[in-house]
Amino acid sequence: MEKVKENIISSIHSYSTTPVYSLQMNKQGCKLVVEMEDNVDYRLTENRGESIMLPLNVMITKSGKQTLKIKIYPKDGDQYITKYAHVKVNIFNAPDKSSSLKDYKKIAEFTLPEGLESQKLPFYEHTIDFDATVPFDYSKELDKAVALNKIPNIEELVVKKYNEVRAICEKSDVAAYTSLSAHSAALVYNATYTDIQEVKNKNENQYGIVDSKLKNRTFIPIENYYMQFYANNKIVALWQRNHNPLLYLKGENSTGKVVEGGDPLFLYMPEGSNELKAW
């Protein structure tokens, strides 16, 4: 476990500039997926209203033009987007990670148009373009990665990997899950300019999906899914039909309350490898 942590720490960089990009989302009466072109996505799939501010840096691959896809789906029980669906998205930029709120500047926005219910839409998509300048660059790693759509049995390989990770979660194998997540953890730490000392002080079990304290833990099977490619077919993920993660846990906390949730698992195949790994 210590070796895994050391590997993560060795991948963390210090940058002389720390510009921040954030995404403020407010939605109700629908489900919302935000996907960065050339990167992955983030999902708000609760059926109730939600308001959240997200660090957008983790979805930015490199400096330059960014294209954000806003994908809106009906909430569970609705066939089409209804008149009760409302979405507001604002993108902010601040010059430094320590900037105060007054220094955050709105650089793009989107509001779901009204009157869509008459069109009986099962899905609505909108794109937002904006420019970003960041000190990191993960594009070269992705450019060199294997084009997954060209692998004939890619779905079989992805399902196999998901089942392997599901078994790790069932056993609450914190060390194995931390090792699996090392690349993505380092990416997040770098993109959010996390201090190395803070990483060293982090709790080893920071992943709820391998939390052994939950009772009566059950995981849904890796089936009845849909597969989605990202980043010019260099990344792939499986999702439930309701857009939730396929690595999905239900259990009971110490008070007996039923809790549930999942972790997204984005996979890629690095240059020179024939093994799928977590992006």
Short mmCIF file of C-alpha atoms in Angstrom, two decimals:
data_model
loop_
_atom_site.label_atom_id
_atom_site.label_comp_id
_atom_site.label_asym_id
_atom_site.label_seq_id
_atom_site.Cartn_x
_atom_site.Cartn_y
_atom_site.Cartn_z
CA MET A 1 0.00 0.00 0.00
CA GLU A 2 2.83 2.39 0.86
CA LYS A 3 4.48 1.67 -2.47
CA VAL A 4 1.28 2.56 -4.32
CA LYS A 5 1.08 5.82 -2.41
CA GLU A 6 4.72 6.55 -3.20
CA ASN A 7 4.06 5.95 -6.90
CA ILE A 8 1.15 8.39 -6.82
CA ILE A 9 3.22 11.00 -4.99
CA SER A 10 6.08 10.61 -7.50
CA SER A 11 3.61 11.47 -10.28
CA ILE A 12 2.53 14.74 -8.67
CA HIS A 13 3.96 17.99 -10.04
CA SER A 14 4.24 21.50 -8.68
CA TYR A 15 3.28 24.27 -11.10
CA SER A 16 4.29 27.92 -11.04
CA THR A 17 0.80 28.90 -12.23
CA THR A 18 -2.46 27.40 -10.99
CA PRO A 19 -5.39 28.68 -13.07
CA VAL A 20 -8.76 27.25 -12.08
CA TYR A 21 -11.81 26.41 -14.19
CA SER A 22 -15.06 25.55 -12.47
CA LEU A 23 -18.49 24.42 -13.55
CA GLN A 24 -21.58 25.50 -11.64
CA MET A 25 -24.63 23.37 -12.41
CA ASN A 26 -28.21 23.72 -11.31
CA LYS A 27 -30.77 21.25 -12.54
CA GLN A 28 -34.18 19.83 -11.68
CA GLY A 29 -36.68 17.54 -13.35
CA CYS A 30 -34.05 15.78 -15.48
CA LYS A 31 -30.72 13.98 -15.55
CA LEU A 32 -27.56 15.71 -16.69
CA VAL A 33 -24.29 14.49 -18.21
CA VAL A 34 -21.42 16.89 -18.88
CA GLU A 35 -18.78 15.52 -21.24
CA MET A 36 -15.57 17.25 -22.25
CA GLU A 37 -14.58 16.50 -25.83
CA ASP A 38 -11.23 14.65 -25.81
CA ASN A 39 -11.81 13.66 -22.18
CA VAL A 40 -14.40 12.01 -19.95
CA ASP A 41 -17.74 13.05 -18.42
CA TYR A 42 -19.42 13.86 -15.10
CA ARG A 43 -22.98 12.83 -14.28
CA LEU A 44 -25.80 14.24 -12.18
CA THR A 45 -28.32 11.41 -12.29
CA GLU A 46 -30.40 12.06 -9.18
CA ASN A 47 -34.10 12.49 -9.89
CA ARG A 48 -34.33 15.39 -7.46
CA GLY A 49 -32.99 18.88 -8.01
CA GLU A 50 -29.27 19.44 -7.59
CA SER A 51 -26.91 22.38 -7.39
CA ILE A 52 -23.17 21.82 -7.39
CA MET A 53 -19.86 23.50 -8.20
CA LEU A 54 -17.35 21.15 -9.88
CA PRO A 55 -13.61 21.55 -10.51
CA LEU A 56 -13.52 21.51 -14.30
CA ASN A 57 -9.72 21.22 -14.45
CA VAL A 58 -9.92 17.44 -14.07
CA MET A 59 -11.77 17.25 -17.41
CA ILE A 60 -9.33 19.47 -19.29
CA THR A 61 -6.60 17.58 -21.15
CA LYS A 62 -4.44 20.50 -22.27
CA SER A 63 -4.50 24.24 -22.99
CA GLY A 64 -6.50 25.55 -25.91
CA LYS A 65 -10.07 25.41 -27.12
CA GLN A 66 -12.37 23.25 -24.99
CA THR A 67 -15.71 21.85 -26.11
CA LEU A 68 -18.12 20.88 -23.36
CA LYS A 69 -21.15 18.77 -24.26
CA ILE A 70 -24.25 19.26 -22.13
CA LYS A 71 -26.45 16.16 -22.39
CA ILE A 72 -29.90 16.23 -20.82
CA TYR A 73 -32.12 13.18 -20.28
CA PRO A 74 -35.58 12.73 -18.74
CA LYS A 75 -35.63 11.71 -15.09
CA ASP A 76 -36.71 8.19 -14.19
CA GLY A 77 -40.38 7.67 -14.99
CA ASP A 78 -40.45 10.24 -17.80
CA GLN A 79 -40.20 9.20 -21.44
CA TYR A 80 -39.45 12.69 -22.70
CA ILE A 81 -38.01 15.95 -21.36
CA THR A 82 -40.90 17.65 -19.59
CA LYS A 83 -41.81 21.24 -18.81
CA TYR A 84 -40.41 20.65 -15.30
CA ALA A 85 -36.89 20.18 -16.64
CA HIS A 86 -34.62 23.14 -15.87
CA VAL A 87 -30.85 23.38 -16.36
CA LYS A 88 -28.46 26.25 -15.79
CA VAL A 89 -24.72 25.86 -16.39
CA ASN A 90 -22.05 28.51 -15.75
CA ILE A 91 -18.33 28.13 -16.42
CA PHE A 92 -15.93 30.22 -14.34
CA ASN A 93 -12.22 30.95 -14.51
CA ALA A 94 -9.97 32.20 -11.73
CA PRO A 95 -6.27 33.09 -12.09
CA ASP A 96 -5.10 31.05 -9.12
CA LYS A 97 -6.26 28.19 -6.89
CA SER A 98 -6.17 30.58 -3.92
CA SER A 99 -8.28 33.23 -5.68
CA SER A 100 -11.24 34.62 -3.78
CA LEU A 101 -14.76 34.28 -5.18
CA LYS A 102 -14.72 37.88 -6.42
CA ASP A 103 -11.89 36.93 -8.78
CA TYR A 104 -13.92 34.20 -10.48
CA LYS A 105 -15.00 35.38 -13.91
CA LYS A 106 -17.88 33.83 -15.84
CA ILE A 107 -16.59 32.84 -19.28
CA ALA A 108 -19.51 30.78 -20.65
CA GLU A 109 -23.07 29.81 -19.77
CA PHE A 110 -26.03 27.72 -20.90
CA THR A 111 -29.71 27.62 -19.98
CA LEU A 112 -32.03 24.87 -21.17
CA PRO A 113 -34.56 26.45 -23.57
CA GLU A 114 -38.19 26.55 -22.53
CA GLY A 115 -40.98 24.85 -24.44
CA LEU A 116 -39.07 21.66 -25.26
CA GLU A 117 -41.88 19.48 -23.89
CA SER A 118 -43.91 20.00 -27.07
CA GLN A 119 -41.11 18.38 -29.11
CA LYS A 120 -41.26 15.11 -27.12
CA LEU A 121 -37.48 14.84 -26.87
CA PRO A 122 -35.91 11.74 -25.24
CA PHE A 123 -32.58 13.56 -25.25
CA TYR A 124 -31.21 17.08 -25.70
CA GLU A 125 -27.60 18.11 -26.35
CA HIS A 126 -25.84 21.46 -26.44
CA THR A 127 -22.13 22.33 -26.78
CA ILE A 128 -20.21 25.14 -25.10
CA ASP A 129 -16.83 26.27 -26.42
CA PHE A 130 -14.32 28.16 -24.29
CA ASP A 131 -10.56 28.66 -24.11
CA ALA A 132 -8.47 27.36 -21.24
CA THR A 133 -4.85 27.78 -20.26
CA VAL A 134 -3.46 25.14 -17.90
CA PRO A 135 0.10 24.11 -16.97
CA PHE A 136 -0.48 20.36 -17.51
CA ASP A 137 -0.86 18.32 -20.71
CA TYR A 138 -2.25 14.78 -20.83
CA SER A 139 -2.99 14.84 -24.55
CA LYS A 140 0.27 13.19 -25.58
CA GLU A 141 -0.44 10.18 -23.38
CA LEU A 142 -3.90 9.82 -24.90
CA ASP A 143 -2.66 10.40 -28.45
CA LYS A 144 -0.23 7.49 -28.07
CA ALA A 145 -2.78 5.21 -26.38
CA VAL A 146 -4.40 2.35 -28.30
CA ALA A 147 -7.52 3.12 -30.38
CA LEU A 148 -9.93 0.85 -28.52
CA ASN A 149 -12.60 0.77 -31.21
CA LYS A 150 -10.14 -1.05 -33.47
CA ILE A 151 -9.82 -4.00 -31.07
CA PRO A 152 -12.27 -6.68 -32.35
CA ASN A 153 -13.18 -8.07 -28.90
CA ILE A 154 -13.01 -4.77 -27.00
CA GLU A 155 -16.41 -5.20 -25.34
CA GLU A 156 -15.42 -8.63 -24.04
CA LEU A 157 -12.18 -7.19 -22.64
CA VAL A 158 -13.97 -4.25 -21.02
CA VAL A 159 -16.59 -6.50 -19.39
CA LYS A 160 -13.82 -8.78 -18.10
CA LYS A 161 -12.00 -5.81 -16.56
CA TYR A 162 -15.18 -4.51 -14.95
CA ASN A 163 -15.82 -7.93 -13.42
CA GLU A 164 -12.27 -8.01 -12.06
CA VAL A 165 -12.75 -4.60 -10.45
CA ARG A 166 -16.18 -5.60 -9.14
CA ALA A 167 -14.54 -8.59 -7.40
CA ILE A 168 -11.98 -6.23 -5.84
CA CYS A 169 -14.84 -4.06 -4.53
CA GLU A 170 -16.76 -7.05 -3.17
CA LYS A 171 -13.69 -8.09 -1.16
CA SER A 172 -13.18 -4.51 0.06
CA ASP A 173 -9.61 -4.79 -1.17
CA VAL A 174 -8.52 -1.22 -0.52
CA ALA A 175 -4.93 -1.81 -1.63
CA ALA A 176 -5.94 -3.29 -4.99
CA TYR A 177 -8.50 -0.55 -5.65
CA THR A 178 -6.03 2.16 -4.71
CA SER A 179 -3.46 0.62 -7.06
CA LEU A 180 -6.05 0.47 -9.85
CA SER A 181 -6.92 4.13 -9.28
CA ALA A 182 -3.34 5.40 -9.02
CA HIS A 183 -3.23 7.00 -12.47
CA SER A 184 -6.58 8.76 -12.11
CA ALA A 185 -5.73 9.88 -8.58
CA ALA A 186 -2.46 11.46 -9.75
CA LEU A 187 -4.28 13.13 -12.64
CA VAL A 188 -6.83 14.68 -10.27
CA TYR A 189 -4.15 15.81 -7.82
CA ASN A 190 -2.18 17.48 -10.62
CA ALA A 191 -5.19 19.10 -12.27
CA THR A 192 -6.39 20.52 -8.94
CA TYR A 193 -2.86 21.50 -7.81
CA THR A 194 -3.07 19.41 -4.65
CA ASP A 195 -0.10 19.86 -2.32
CA ILE A 196 2.09 16.76 -1.95
CA GLN A 197 1.94 16.98 1.85
CA GLU A 198 -1.83 16.93 1.68
CA VAL A 199 -1.69 13.74 -0.40
CA LYS A 200 0.68 12.16 2.12
CA ASN A 201 -1.77 12.93 4.92
CA LYS A 202 -4.82 11.54 3.11
CA ASN A 203 -6.73 8.62 4.57
CA GLU A 204 -5.76 5.41 2.79
CA ASN A 205 -9.38 4.33 2.32
CA GLN A 206 -10.83 7.27 0.45
CA TYR A 207 -13.02 5.13 -1.82
CA GLY A 208 -16.48 4.42 -0.46
CA ILE A 209 -17.07 1.60 -2.92
CA VAL A 210 -14.56 -0.57 -1.02
CA ASP A 211 -15.77 0.53 2.42
CA SER A 212 -16.03 -2.61 4.55
CA LYS A 213 -17.93 -0.78 7.30
CA LEU A 214 -21.14 -0.97 5.27
CA LYS A 215 -23.29 -4.00 6.10
CA ASN A 216 -25.12 -6.25 3.65
CA ARG A 217 -23.07 -4.92 0.75
CA THR A 218 -24.28 -5.98 -2.70
CA PHE A 219 -23.11 -4.99 -6.18
CA ILE A 220 -25.20 -5.05 -9.31
CA PRO A 221 -23.99 -7.52 -11.96
CA ILE A 222 -21.99 -6.34 -14.97
CA GLU A 223 -24.86 -6.70 -17.44
CA ASN A 224 -27.69 -4.71 -19.03
CA TYR A 225 -25.22 -1.91 -19.77
CA TYR A 226 -24.27 0.37 -22.62
CA MET A 227 -20.70 1.07 -23.69
CA GLN A 228 -19.41 4.53 -24.52
CA PHE A 229 -16.12 5.62 -26.07
CA TYR A 230 -14.42 8.92 -25.26
CA ALA A 231 -11.43 10.98 -26.38
CA ASN A 232 -11.33 9.82 -30.00
CA ASN A 233 -11.90 6.20 -28.92
CA LYS A 234 -8.94 6.16 -26.53
CA ILE A 235 -11.11 5.81 -23.41
CA VAL A 236 -14.12 3.57 -22.78
CA ALA A 237 -16.66 3.07 -19.98
CA LEU A 238 -19.75 0.99 -19.22
CA TRP A 239 -22.89 2.54 -17.76
CA GLN A 240 -26.23 1.43 -16.43
CA ARG A 241 -29.19 2.17 -18.68
CA ASN A 242 -30.25 4.87 -16.20
CA HIS A 243 -26.82 6.55 -16.77
CA ASN A 244 -25.47 5.58 -13.34
CA PRO A 245 -22.06 3.91 -12.97
CA LEU A 246 -21.99 0.16 -13.52
CA LEU A 247 -19.76 -0.33 -10.50
CA TYR A 248 -22.66 0.24 -8.13
CA LEU A 249 -23.03 -0.62 -4.45
CA LYS A 250 -25.98 -0.93 -2.08
CA GLY A 251 -25.56 -1.44 1.64
CA GLU A 252 -26.49 -0.29 5.15
CA ASN A 253 -24.59 2.17 7.31
CA SER A 254 -24.09 1.93 11.07
CA THR A 255 -27.62 3.21 11.73
CA GLY A 256 -29.21 0.69 9.39
CA LYS A 257 -29.99 3.27 6.72
CA VAL A 258 -29.80 1.94 3.16
CA VAL A 259 -27.19 3.79 1.12
CA GLU A 260 -26.16 3.33 -2.48
CA GLY A 261 -23.79 4.78 -5.03
CA GLY A 262 -21.16 3.97 -7.59
CA ASP A 263 -17.81 4.89 -9.05
CA PRO A 264 -17.28 5.57 -12.75
CA LEU A 265 -14.54 3.44 -14.30
CA PHE A 266 -12.91 4.92 -17.38
CA LEU A 267 -10.48 2.54 -19.09
CA TYR A 268 -7.67 3.07 -21.59
CA MET A 269 -4.80 1.01 -22.98
CA PRO A 270 -1.43 2.78 -22.72
CA GLU A 271 1.06 2.72 -25.56
CA GLY A 272 2.94 -0.59 -25.67
CA SER A 273 0.43 -2.37 -23.43
CA ASN A 274 -2.29 -4.92 -24.14
CA GLU A 275 -3.98 -4.40 -20.77
CA LEU A 276 -6.85 -2.06 -19.98
CA LYS A 277 -6.08 0.33 -17.14
CA ALA A 278 -8.04 3.01 -15.32
CA TRP A 279 -7.69 6.46 -16.83
#
